[in-house]
Tab-separated table of C-alpha atoms in Angstrom:
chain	number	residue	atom	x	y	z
A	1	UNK	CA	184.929	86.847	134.428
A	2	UNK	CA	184.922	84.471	131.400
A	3	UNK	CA	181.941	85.955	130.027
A	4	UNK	CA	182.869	89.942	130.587
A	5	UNK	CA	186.042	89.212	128.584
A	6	UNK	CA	183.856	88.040	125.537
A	7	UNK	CA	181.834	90.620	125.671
A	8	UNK	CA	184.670	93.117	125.542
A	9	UNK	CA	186.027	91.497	122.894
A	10	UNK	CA	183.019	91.711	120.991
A	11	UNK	CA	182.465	95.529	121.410
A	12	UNK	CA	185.910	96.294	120.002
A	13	UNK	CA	185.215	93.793	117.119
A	14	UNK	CA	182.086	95.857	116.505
A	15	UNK	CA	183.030	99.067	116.932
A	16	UNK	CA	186.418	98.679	114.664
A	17	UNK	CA	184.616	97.689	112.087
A	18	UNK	CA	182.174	100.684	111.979
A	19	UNK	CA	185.229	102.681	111.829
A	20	UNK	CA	186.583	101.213	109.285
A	21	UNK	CA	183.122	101.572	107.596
A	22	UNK	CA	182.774	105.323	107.699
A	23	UNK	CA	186.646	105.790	107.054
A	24	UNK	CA	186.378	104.017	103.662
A	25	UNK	CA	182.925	106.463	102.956
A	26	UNK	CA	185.266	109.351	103.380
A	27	UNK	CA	187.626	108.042	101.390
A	28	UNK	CA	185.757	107.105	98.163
A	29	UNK	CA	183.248	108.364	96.369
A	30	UNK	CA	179.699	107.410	97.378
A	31	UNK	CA	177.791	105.070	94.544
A	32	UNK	CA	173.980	105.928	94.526
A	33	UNK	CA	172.110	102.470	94.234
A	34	UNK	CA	168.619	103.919	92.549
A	35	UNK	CA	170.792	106.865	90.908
A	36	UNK	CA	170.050	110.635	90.812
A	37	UNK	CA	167.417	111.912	88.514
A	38	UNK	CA	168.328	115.256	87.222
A	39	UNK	CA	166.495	117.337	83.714
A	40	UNK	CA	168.265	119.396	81.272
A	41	UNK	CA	167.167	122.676	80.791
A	42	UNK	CA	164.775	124.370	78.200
A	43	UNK	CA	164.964	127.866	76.642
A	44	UNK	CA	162.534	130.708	76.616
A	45	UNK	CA	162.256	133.999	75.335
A	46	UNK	CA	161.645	136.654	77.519
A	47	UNK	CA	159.748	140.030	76.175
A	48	UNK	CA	160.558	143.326	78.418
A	49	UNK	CA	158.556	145.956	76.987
A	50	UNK	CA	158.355	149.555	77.599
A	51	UNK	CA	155.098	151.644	76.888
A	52	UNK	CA	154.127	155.753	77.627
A	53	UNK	CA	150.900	156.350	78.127
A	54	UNK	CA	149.333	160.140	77.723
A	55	UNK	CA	146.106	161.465	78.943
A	56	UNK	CA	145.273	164.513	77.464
A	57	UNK	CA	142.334	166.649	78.946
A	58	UNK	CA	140.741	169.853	76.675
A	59	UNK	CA	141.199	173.112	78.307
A	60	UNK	CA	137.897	174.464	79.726
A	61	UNK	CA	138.411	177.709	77.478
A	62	UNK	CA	138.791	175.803	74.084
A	63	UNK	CA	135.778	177.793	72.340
A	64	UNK	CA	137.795	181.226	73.246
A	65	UNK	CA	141.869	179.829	71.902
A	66	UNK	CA	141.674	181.412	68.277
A	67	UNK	CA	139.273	184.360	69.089
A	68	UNK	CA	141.420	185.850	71.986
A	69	UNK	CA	144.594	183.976	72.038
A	70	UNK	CA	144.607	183.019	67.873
A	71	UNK	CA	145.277	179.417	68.553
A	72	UNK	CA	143.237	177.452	65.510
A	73	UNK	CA	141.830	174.060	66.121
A	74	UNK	CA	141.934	173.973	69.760
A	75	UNK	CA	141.117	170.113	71.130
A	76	UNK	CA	137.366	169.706	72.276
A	77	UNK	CA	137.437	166.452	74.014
A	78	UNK	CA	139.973	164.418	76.288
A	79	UNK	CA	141.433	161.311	74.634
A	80	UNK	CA	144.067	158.533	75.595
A	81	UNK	CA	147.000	156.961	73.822
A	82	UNK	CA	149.718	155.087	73.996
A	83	UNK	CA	153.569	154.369	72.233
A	84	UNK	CA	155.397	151.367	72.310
A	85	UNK	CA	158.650	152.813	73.070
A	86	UNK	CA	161.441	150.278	73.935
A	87	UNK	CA	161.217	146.581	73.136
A	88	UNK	CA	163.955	144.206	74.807
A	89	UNK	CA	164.911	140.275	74.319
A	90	UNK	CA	166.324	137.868	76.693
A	91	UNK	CA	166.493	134.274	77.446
A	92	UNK	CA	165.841	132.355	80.191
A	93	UNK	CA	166.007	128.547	81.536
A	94	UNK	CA	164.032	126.172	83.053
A	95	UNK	CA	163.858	122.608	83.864
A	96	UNK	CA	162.417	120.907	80.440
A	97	UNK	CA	159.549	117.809	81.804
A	98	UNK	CA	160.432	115.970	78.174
A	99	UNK	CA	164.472	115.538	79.157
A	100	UNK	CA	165.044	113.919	82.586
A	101	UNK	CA	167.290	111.476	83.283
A	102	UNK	CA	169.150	109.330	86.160
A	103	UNK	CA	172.554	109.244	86.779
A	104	UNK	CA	173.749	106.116	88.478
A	105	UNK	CA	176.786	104.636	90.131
A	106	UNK	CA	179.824	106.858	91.806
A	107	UNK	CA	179.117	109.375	88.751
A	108	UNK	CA	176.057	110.286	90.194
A	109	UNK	CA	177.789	112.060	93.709
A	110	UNK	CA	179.964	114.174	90.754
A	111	UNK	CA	176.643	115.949	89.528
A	112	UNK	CA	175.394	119.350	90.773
A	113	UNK	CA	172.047	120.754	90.673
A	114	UNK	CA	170.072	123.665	90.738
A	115	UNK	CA	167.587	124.771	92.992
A	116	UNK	CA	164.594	123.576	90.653
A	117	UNK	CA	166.262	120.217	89.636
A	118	UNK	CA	168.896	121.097	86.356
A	119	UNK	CA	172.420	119.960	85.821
A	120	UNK	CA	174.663	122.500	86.276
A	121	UNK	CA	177.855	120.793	86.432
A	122	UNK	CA	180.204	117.697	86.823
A	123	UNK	CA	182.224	117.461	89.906
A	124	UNK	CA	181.775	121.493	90.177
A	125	UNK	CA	180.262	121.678	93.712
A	126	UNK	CA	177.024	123.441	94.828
A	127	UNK	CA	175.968	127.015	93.055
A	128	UNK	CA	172.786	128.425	93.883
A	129	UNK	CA	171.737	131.426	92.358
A	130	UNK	CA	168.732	133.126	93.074
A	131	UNK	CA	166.699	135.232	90.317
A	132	UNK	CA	163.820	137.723	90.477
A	133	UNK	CA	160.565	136.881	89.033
A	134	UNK	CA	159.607	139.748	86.412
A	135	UNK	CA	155.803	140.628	87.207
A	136	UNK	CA	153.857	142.669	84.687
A	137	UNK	CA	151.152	144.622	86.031
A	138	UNK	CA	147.760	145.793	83.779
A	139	UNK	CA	146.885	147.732	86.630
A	140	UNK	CA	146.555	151.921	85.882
A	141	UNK	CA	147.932	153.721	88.958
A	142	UNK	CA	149.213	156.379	86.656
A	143	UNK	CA	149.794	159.856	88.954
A	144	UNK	CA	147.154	162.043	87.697
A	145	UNK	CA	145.456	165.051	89.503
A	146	UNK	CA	141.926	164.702	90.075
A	147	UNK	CA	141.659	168.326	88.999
A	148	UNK	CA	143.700	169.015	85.397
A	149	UNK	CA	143.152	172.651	85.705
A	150	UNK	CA	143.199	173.784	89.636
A	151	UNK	CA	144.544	177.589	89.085
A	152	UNK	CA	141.789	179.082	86.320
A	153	UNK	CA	142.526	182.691	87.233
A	154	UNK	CA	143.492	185.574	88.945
A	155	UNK	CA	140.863	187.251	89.194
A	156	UNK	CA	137.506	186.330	90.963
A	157	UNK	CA	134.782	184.503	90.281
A	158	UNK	CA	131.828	186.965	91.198
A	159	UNK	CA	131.070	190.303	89.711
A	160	UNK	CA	132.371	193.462	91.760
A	161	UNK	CA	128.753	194.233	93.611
A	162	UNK	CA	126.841	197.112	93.028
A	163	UNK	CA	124.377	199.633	95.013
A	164	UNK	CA	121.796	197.634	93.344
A	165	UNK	CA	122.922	194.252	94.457
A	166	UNK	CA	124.669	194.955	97.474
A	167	UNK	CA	124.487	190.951	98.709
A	168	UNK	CA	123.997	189.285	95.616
A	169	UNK	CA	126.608	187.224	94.404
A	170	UNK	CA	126.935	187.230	90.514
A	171	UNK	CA	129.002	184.954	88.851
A	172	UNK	CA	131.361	185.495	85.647
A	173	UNK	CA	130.303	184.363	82.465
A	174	UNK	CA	133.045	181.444	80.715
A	175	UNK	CA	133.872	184.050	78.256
A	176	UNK	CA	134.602	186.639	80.780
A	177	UNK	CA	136.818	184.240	82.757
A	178	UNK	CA	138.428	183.211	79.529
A	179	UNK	CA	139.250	187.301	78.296
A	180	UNK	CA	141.012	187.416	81.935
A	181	UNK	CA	143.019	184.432	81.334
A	182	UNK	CA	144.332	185.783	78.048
A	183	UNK	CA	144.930	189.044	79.744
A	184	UNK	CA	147.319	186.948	82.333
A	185	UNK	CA	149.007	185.201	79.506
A	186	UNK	CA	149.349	189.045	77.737
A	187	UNK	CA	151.107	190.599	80.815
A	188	UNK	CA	152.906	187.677	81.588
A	189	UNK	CA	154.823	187.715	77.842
A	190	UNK	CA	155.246	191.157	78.334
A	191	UNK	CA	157.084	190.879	81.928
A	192	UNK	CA	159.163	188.282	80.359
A	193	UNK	CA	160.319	190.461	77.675
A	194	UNK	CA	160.951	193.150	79.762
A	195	UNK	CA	162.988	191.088	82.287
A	196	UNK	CA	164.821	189.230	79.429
A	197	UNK	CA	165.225	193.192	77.690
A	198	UNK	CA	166.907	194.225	80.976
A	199	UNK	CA	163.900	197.313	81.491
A	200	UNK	CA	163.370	197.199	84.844
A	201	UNK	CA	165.194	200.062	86.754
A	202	UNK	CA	165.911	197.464	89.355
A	203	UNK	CA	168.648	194.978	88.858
A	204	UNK	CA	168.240	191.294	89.770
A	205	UNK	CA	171.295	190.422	91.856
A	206	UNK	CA	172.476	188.106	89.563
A	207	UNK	CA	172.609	185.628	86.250
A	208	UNK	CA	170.772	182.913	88.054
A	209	UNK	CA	168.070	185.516	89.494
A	210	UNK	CA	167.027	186.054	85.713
A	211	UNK	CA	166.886	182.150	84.732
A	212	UNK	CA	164.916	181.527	87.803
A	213	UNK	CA	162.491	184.235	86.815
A	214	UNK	CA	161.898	183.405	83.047
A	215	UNK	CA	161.762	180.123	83.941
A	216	UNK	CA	158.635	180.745	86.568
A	217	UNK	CA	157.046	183.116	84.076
A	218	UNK	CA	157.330	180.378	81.414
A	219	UNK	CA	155.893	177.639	83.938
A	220	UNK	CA	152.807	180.211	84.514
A	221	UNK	CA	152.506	180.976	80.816
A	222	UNK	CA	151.935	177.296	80.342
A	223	UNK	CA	149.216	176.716	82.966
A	224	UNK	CA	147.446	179.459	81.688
A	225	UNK	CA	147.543	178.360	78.148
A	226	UNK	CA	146.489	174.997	78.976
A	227	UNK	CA	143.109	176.482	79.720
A	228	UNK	CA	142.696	177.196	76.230
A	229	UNK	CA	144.292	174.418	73.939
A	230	UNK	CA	144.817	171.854	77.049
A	231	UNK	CA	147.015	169.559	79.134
A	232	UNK	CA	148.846	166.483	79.234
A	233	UNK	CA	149.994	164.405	81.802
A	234	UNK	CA	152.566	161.209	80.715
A	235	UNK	CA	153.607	157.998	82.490
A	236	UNK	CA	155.944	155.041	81.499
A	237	UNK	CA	154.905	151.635	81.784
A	238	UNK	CA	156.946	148.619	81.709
A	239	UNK	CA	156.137	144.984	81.062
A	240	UNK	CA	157.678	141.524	80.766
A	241	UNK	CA	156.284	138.324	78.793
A	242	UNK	CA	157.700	135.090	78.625
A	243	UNK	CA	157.191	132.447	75.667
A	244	UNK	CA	158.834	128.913	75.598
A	245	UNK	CA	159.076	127.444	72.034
A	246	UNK	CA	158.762	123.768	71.132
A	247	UNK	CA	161.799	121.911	69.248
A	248	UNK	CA	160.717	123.545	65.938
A	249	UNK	CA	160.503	126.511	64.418
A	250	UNK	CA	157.701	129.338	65.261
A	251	UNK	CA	155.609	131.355	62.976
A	252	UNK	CA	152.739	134.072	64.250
A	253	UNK	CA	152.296	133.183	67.801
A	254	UNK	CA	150.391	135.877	69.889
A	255	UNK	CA	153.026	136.973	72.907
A	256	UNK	CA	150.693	140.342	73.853
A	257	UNK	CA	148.044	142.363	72.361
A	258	UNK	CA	148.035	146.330	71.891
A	259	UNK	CA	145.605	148.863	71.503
A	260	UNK	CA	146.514	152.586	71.001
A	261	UNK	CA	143.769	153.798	73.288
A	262	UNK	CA	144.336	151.014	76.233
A	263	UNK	CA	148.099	150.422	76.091
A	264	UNK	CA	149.582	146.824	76.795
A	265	UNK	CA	147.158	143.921	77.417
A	266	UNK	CA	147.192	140.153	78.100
A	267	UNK	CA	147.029	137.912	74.930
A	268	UNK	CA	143.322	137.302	76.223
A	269	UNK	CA	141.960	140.719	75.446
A	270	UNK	CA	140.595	140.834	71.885
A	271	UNK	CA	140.658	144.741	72.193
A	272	UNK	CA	143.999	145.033	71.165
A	273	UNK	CA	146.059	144.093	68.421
A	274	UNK	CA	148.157	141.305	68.587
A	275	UNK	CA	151.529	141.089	68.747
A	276	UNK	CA	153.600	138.155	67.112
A	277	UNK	CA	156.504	136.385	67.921
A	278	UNK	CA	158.711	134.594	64.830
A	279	UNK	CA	161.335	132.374	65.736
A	280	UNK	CA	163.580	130.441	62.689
A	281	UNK	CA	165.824	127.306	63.613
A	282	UNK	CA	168.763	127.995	62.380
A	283	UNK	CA	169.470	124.325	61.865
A	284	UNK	CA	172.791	123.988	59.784
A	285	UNK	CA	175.224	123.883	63.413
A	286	UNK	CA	172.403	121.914	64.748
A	287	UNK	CA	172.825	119.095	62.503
A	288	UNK	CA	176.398	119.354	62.501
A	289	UNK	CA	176.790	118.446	66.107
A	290	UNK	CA	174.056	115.819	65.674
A	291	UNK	CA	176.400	113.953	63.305
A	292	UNK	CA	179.130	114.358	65.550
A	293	UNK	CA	177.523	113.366	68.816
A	294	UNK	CA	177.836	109.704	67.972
A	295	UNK	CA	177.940	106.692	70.319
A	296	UNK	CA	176.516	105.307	72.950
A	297	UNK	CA	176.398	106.336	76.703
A	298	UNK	CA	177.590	103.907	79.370
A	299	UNK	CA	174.882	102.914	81.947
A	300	UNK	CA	176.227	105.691	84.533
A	301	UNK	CA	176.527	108.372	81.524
A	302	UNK	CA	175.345	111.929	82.001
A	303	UNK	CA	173.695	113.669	79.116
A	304	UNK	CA	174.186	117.298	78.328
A	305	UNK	CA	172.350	119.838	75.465
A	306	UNK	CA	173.621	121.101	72.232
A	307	UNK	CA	171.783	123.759	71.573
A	308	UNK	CA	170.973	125.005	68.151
A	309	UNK	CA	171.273	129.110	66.774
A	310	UNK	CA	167.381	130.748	65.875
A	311	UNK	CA	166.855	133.893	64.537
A	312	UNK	CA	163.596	136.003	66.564
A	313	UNK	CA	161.556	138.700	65.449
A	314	UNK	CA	159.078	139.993	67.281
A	315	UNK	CA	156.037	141.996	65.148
A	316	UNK	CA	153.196	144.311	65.026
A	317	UNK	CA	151.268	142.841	62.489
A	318	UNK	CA	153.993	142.678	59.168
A	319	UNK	CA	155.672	145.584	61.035
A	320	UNK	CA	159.048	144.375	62.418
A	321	UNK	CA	159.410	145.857	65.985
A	322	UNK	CA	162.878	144.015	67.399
A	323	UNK	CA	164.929	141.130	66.026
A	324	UNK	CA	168.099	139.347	67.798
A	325	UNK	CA	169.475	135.889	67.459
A	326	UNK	CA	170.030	133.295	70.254
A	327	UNK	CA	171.050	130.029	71.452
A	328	UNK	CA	168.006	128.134	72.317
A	329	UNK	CA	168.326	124.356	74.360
A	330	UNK	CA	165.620	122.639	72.237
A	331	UNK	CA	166.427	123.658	68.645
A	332	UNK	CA	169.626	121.816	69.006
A	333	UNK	CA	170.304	118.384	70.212
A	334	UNK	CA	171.295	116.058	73.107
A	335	UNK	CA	174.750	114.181	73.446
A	336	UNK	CA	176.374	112.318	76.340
A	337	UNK	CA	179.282	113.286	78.095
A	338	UNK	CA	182.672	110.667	77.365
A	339	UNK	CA	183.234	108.670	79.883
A	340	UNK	CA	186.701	109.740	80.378
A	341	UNK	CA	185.438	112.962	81.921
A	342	UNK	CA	183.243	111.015	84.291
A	343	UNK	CA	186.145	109.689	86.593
A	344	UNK	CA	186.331	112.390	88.990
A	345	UNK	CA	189.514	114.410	87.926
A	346	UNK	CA	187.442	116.380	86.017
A	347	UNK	CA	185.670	119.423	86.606
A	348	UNK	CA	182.391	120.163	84.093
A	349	UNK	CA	180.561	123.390	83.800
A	350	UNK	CA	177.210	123.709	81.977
A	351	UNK	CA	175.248	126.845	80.352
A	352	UNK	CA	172.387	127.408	82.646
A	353	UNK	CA	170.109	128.550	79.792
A	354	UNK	CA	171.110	126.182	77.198
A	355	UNK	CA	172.636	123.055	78.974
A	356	UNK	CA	175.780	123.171	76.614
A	357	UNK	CA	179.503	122.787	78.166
A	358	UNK	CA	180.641	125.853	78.940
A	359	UNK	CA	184.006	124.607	80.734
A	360	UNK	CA	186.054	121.411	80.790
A	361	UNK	CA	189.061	121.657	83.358
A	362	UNK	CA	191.406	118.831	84.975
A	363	UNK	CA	191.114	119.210	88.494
């Protein structure tokens, strides 16, 4: 009996003091031994870009557009080109490799991270957010009809027979196919102005009866035109580069090449032209807050960025295409965060492109 009792006693010894164990981990605030490592972030510049491409195909009856239709310098051959048309700036963040640091001691349960490993907060809780890769595709899948020109008449192809080729098919001659097309687009103009000239002695029901008509007889106008001077068929292209600067300024550096016959292409292609990127540290608040961040950070302390203004300009050779100005992580500098914000009653946001404080509030 003796020996039960003492081994009771020694379960409840054990026991209460896990409790009182886990009880004083909810309680306080749990110190990390080997501390927990977190990076600041970098800044890049991200390029959207929006390009047109046209194809242009010659219209089979080019020879015949100023002889029957009076059109001069009809196109002879199909070409390719391309417009920049729309060039866009943003920034983005990511964790920088040259800025990682440990946070040790109760102050490192306070700090929050991002999904790839930045500091996104003091004592601010979790906040995941979840971005969409921009992919930029060289890849032509432009909608284009095998066949520019499907509809090349009205009339047929063969010669009306005779008695003295009674199963011999002939076929037309280019010109002849070409004097039929301009006799299409010749009636066609002519039932347009009589429809728009109100000289039919049947009424169309209605306003929208006539639109719908002179629209259709301008749509087969066009097609039958085409034959003569051509067609083109246009698609819009977008694209997205990204370029992450060093702590200094940036002068010339290739971001994408471009080549008015191929469009957009990867800095590798030495087709195209290329395409600079200019970016000028704007240093003056930069090297104010560097005087002011003074001091030195306890052995727990957090760092944080200041980041520093630049100026980028983004060109086609000395051509300026699109300017803007930004904050950028690594043109400024990094500070420490006082240690009187460190002891838990105080709630820290941080900039997730530029690492700066965006929010200081006493919980």
């Amino acid at each position: 009996m003796k020996t039960g009792y003492r081994l009771f006693f020694i379960l409840m010894i054990l026991s209460s003091s896990v409790l009182a164990q886990r009880s004083d981990k909810k309680e306080g605030a749990v110190a990390f031994t080997n501390g927990v490592v977190y990076s600041l972030p970098r800044t890049g510049v991200r390029i959207y870009v929006t390009a047109t491409q046209e194809k242009f195909f010659f219209g089979p009856y080019y020879q015949y557009a100023e002889p029957m239709l009076g059109l001069k310098n009809a196109p002879s051959s199909d070409r390719e080109s391309w417009t920049i048309d729309d060039i866009r700036i943003e920034t983005f963040s990511e964790p920088d490799p040259s800025q990682v640091f440990k946070a040790t001691g109760p102050v490192g349960s306070l700090v929050s991270l991002s999904p790839s490993g930045t500091i996104t907060g003091i004592n601010a809780g979790a906040e995941t957010q979840e971005e969409a890769f921009p992919v930029s595709t060289f890849i032509d899948n432009a909608a284009i009809p095998a066949v520019p020109f499907p509809d090349l008449s009205l009339d047929s192809f063969f010669e009306k027979p005779d008695s003295t080729r009674k199963n011999t098919l002939v076929i037309k001659s280019p010109e002849e196919k070409a004097q039929e097309a301009a006799h299409t687009i010749t009636k066609l103009r002519k039932r347009r102005f009589k429809t728009l000239a109100n000289g039919y002695e049947e009424q169309l029901p209605d306003g929208r009866a006539y639109e719908v008509m002179v629209e259709e007889l301008d749509k087969l106008e066009k097609e039958y035109v085409a034959l003569f001077i051509g067609k083109s068929y246009k698609n819009t292209f977008k694209y997205c580069f990204d370029y992450m600067p060093g702590s200094n300024s940036v002068s010339g550096e290739v971001v994408f090449r471009f080549a008015e016959g191929k469009g957009i292409l990867p800095v590798s292609d030495m087709s195209g032209k290329p395409i600079l990127i200019d970016m000028k540290k704007l240093d003056n608040l930069a090297s104010a807050q560097a005087k002011a961040a003074t001091g030195t950070p306890s052995a727990g302390g957090v760092f944080y960025r200041m980041p520093g203004k630049a100026e980028i300009r983004i060109l086609n050779g000395i051509n300026l295409m699109a300017t803007t100005r930004a904050d950028i992580a690594q043109f400024g500098t990094t500070a420490f965060v006082p240690d009187e914000l460190l002891d838990g009653n105080h709630r820290i946001i941080f900039h997730p492109k530029t690492g700066g404080i965006k929010s200081i509030q006493q919980k």
